[in-house]
Coordinates of C-alpha atoms in Angstrom, one line a residue:
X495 CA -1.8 -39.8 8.0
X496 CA -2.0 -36.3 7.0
X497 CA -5.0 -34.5 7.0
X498 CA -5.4 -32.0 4.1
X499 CA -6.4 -28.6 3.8
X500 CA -7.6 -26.5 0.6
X501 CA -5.7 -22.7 1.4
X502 CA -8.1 -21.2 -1.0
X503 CA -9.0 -18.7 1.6
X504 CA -6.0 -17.7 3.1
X505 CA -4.0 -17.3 -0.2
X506 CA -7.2 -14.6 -1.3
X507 CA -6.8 -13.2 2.1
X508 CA -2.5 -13.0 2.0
X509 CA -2.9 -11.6 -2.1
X510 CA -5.7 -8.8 -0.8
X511 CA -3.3 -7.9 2.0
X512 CA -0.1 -7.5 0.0
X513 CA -2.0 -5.9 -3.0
X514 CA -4.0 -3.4 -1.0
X515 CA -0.6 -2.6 1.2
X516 CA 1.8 -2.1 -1.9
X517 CA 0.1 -1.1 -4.9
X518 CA -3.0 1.9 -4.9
X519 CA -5.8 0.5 -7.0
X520 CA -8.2 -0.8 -5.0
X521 CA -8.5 -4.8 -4.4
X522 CA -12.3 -6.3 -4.3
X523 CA -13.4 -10.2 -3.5
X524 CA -17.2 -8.5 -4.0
X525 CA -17.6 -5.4 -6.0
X526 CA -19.5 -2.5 -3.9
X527 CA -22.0 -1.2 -5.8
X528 CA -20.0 2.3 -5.4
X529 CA -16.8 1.1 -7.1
X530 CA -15.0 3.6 -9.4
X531 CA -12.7 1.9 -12.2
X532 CA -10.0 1.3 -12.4
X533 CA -10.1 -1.4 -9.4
X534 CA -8.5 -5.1 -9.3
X535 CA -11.0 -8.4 -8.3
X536 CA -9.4 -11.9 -7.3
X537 CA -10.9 -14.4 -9.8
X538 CA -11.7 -17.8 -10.7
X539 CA -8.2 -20.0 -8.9
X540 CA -7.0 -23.5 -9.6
X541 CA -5.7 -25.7 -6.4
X542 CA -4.2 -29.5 -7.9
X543 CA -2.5 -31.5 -5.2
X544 CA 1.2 -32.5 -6.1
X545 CA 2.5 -33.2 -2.5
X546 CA 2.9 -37.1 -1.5
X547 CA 2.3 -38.9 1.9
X548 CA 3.8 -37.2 4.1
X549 CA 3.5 -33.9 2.6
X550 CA 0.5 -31.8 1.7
X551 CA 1.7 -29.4 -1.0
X552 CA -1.1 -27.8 -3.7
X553 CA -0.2 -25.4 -7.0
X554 CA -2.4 -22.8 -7.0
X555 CA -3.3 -20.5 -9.8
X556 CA -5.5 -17.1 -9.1
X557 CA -6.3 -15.0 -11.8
X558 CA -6.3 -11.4 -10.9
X559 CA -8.3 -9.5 -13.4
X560 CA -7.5 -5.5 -13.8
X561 CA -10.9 -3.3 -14.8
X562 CA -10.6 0.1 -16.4
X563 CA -12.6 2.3 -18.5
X564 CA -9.6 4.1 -20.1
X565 CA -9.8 3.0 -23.9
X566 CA -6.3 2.1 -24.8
X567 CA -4.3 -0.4 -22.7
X568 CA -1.8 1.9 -21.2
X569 CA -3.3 2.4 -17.9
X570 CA -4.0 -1.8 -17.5
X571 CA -0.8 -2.0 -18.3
X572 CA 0.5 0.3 -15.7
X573 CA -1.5 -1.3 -13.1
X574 CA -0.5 -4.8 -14.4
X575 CA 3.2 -4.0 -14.0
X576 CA 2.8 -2.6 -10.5
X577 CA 0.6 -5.7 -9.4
X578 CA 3.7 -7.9 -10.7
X579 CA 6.1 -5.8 -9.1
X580 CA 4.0 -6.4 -5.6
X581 CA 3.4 -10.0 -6.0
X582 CA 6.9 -10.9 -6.9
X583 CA 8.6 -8.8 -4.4
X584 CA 6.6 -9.3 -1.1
X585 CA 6.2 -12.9 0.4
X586 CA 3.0 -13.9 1.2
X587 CA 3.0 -15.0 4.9
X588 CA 0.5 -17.7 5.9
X589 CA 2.2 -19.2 8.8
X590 CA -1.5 -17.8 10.8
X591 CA -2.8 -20.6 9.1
X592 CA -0.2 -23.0 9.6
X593 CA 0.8 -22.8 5.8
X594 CA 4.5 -21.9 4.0
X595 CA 4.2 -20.3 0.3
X596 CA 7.2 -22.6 -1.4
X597 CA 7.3 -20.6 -3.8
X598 CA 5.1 -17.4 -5.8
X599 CA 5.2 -16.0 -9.0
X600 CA 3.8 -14.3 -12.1
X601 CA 2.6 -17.2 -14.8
X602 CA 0.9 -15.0 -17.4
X603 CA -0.6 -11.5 -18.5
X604 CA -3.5 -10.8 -21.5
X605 CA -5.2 -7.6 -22.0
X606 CA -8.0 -7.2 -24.3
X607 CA -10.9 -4.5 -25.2
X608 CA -13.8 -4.7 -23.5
X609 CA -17.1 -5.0 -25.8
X610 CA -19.2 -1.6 -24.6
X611 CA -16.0 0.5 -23.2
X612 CA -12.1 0.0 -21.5
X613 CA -10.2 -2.5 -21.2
X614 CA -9.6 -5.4 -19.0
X615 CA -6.6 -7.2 -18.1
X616 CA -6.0 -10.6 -16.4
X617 CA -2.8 -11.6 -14.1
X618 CA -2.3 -15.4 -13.6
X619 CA -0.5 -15.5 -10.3
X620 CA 0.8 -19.3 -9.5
X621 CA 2.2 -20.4 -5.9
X622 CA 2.8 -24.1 -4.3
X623 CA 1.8 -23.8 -0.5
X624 CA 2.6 -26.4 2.1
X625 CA -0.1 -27.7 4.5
X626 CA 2.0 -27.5 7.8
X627 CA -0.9 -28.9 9.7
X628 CA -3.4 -28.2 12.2
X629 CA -6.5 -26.2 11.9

């Protein structure tokens, strides 16, 4: 029997890492009250099951949302295209946690103008991580 695990957590923890290692606008889980746009926060995230018995595989979704005050959309573009470029060129390495990242990608980009001022971009990043076990 196996016994499964959620890796919420340490996906949030492997995209900060990567993204604050490779790319320079600054990554938040919790805004400081301090924060100067443009800056990246990890969103709302899907995790469906799609393994079988003997394997305990999820595909995840995590929406990465890109804030800036800049009016047009050239700069959340720019940022978008370098956050891409990170999460599609580094692995994410889990094996801490006693999970393997099958596979990672970029699903999906929109940018749209924020109601008072800037714009705001979102990044769907998918991945299916494996459950090795333990912990």
């Amino acid at each position: 029997m196996i016994i499964r695990r959620i890796p919420m957590n340490a996906l949030q923890r492997g995209v900060y890492s990567i993204l604050s290692q490779y790319q320079t606008t600054p990554v938040y889980d919790d805004v400081p009250s301090d924060a100067k746009l443009p800056y990246l926060t990890l969103g709302s995230f899907t995790c469906k099951q799609t393994g079988n018995k003997t394997a305990d595989i999820c595909d995840i979704s995590l929406q990465i949302h890109i804030w800036s005050e800049y009016e047009g959309k050239k700069e959340v573009n720019e940022i978008a295209n370098d956050v891409t470029a990170v999460l599609t060129s580094w692995p994410i390495d889990l094996s801490e946690e006693n999970f393997n990242v099958m596979s990672q990608d970029v699903d999906f980009f929109e940018a749209f103008p924020e109601e008072v001022a800037g714009y705001h971009g979102v990044i769907t990043f998918v991945a299916k991580i494996q459950n090795l076990g333990g912990r």
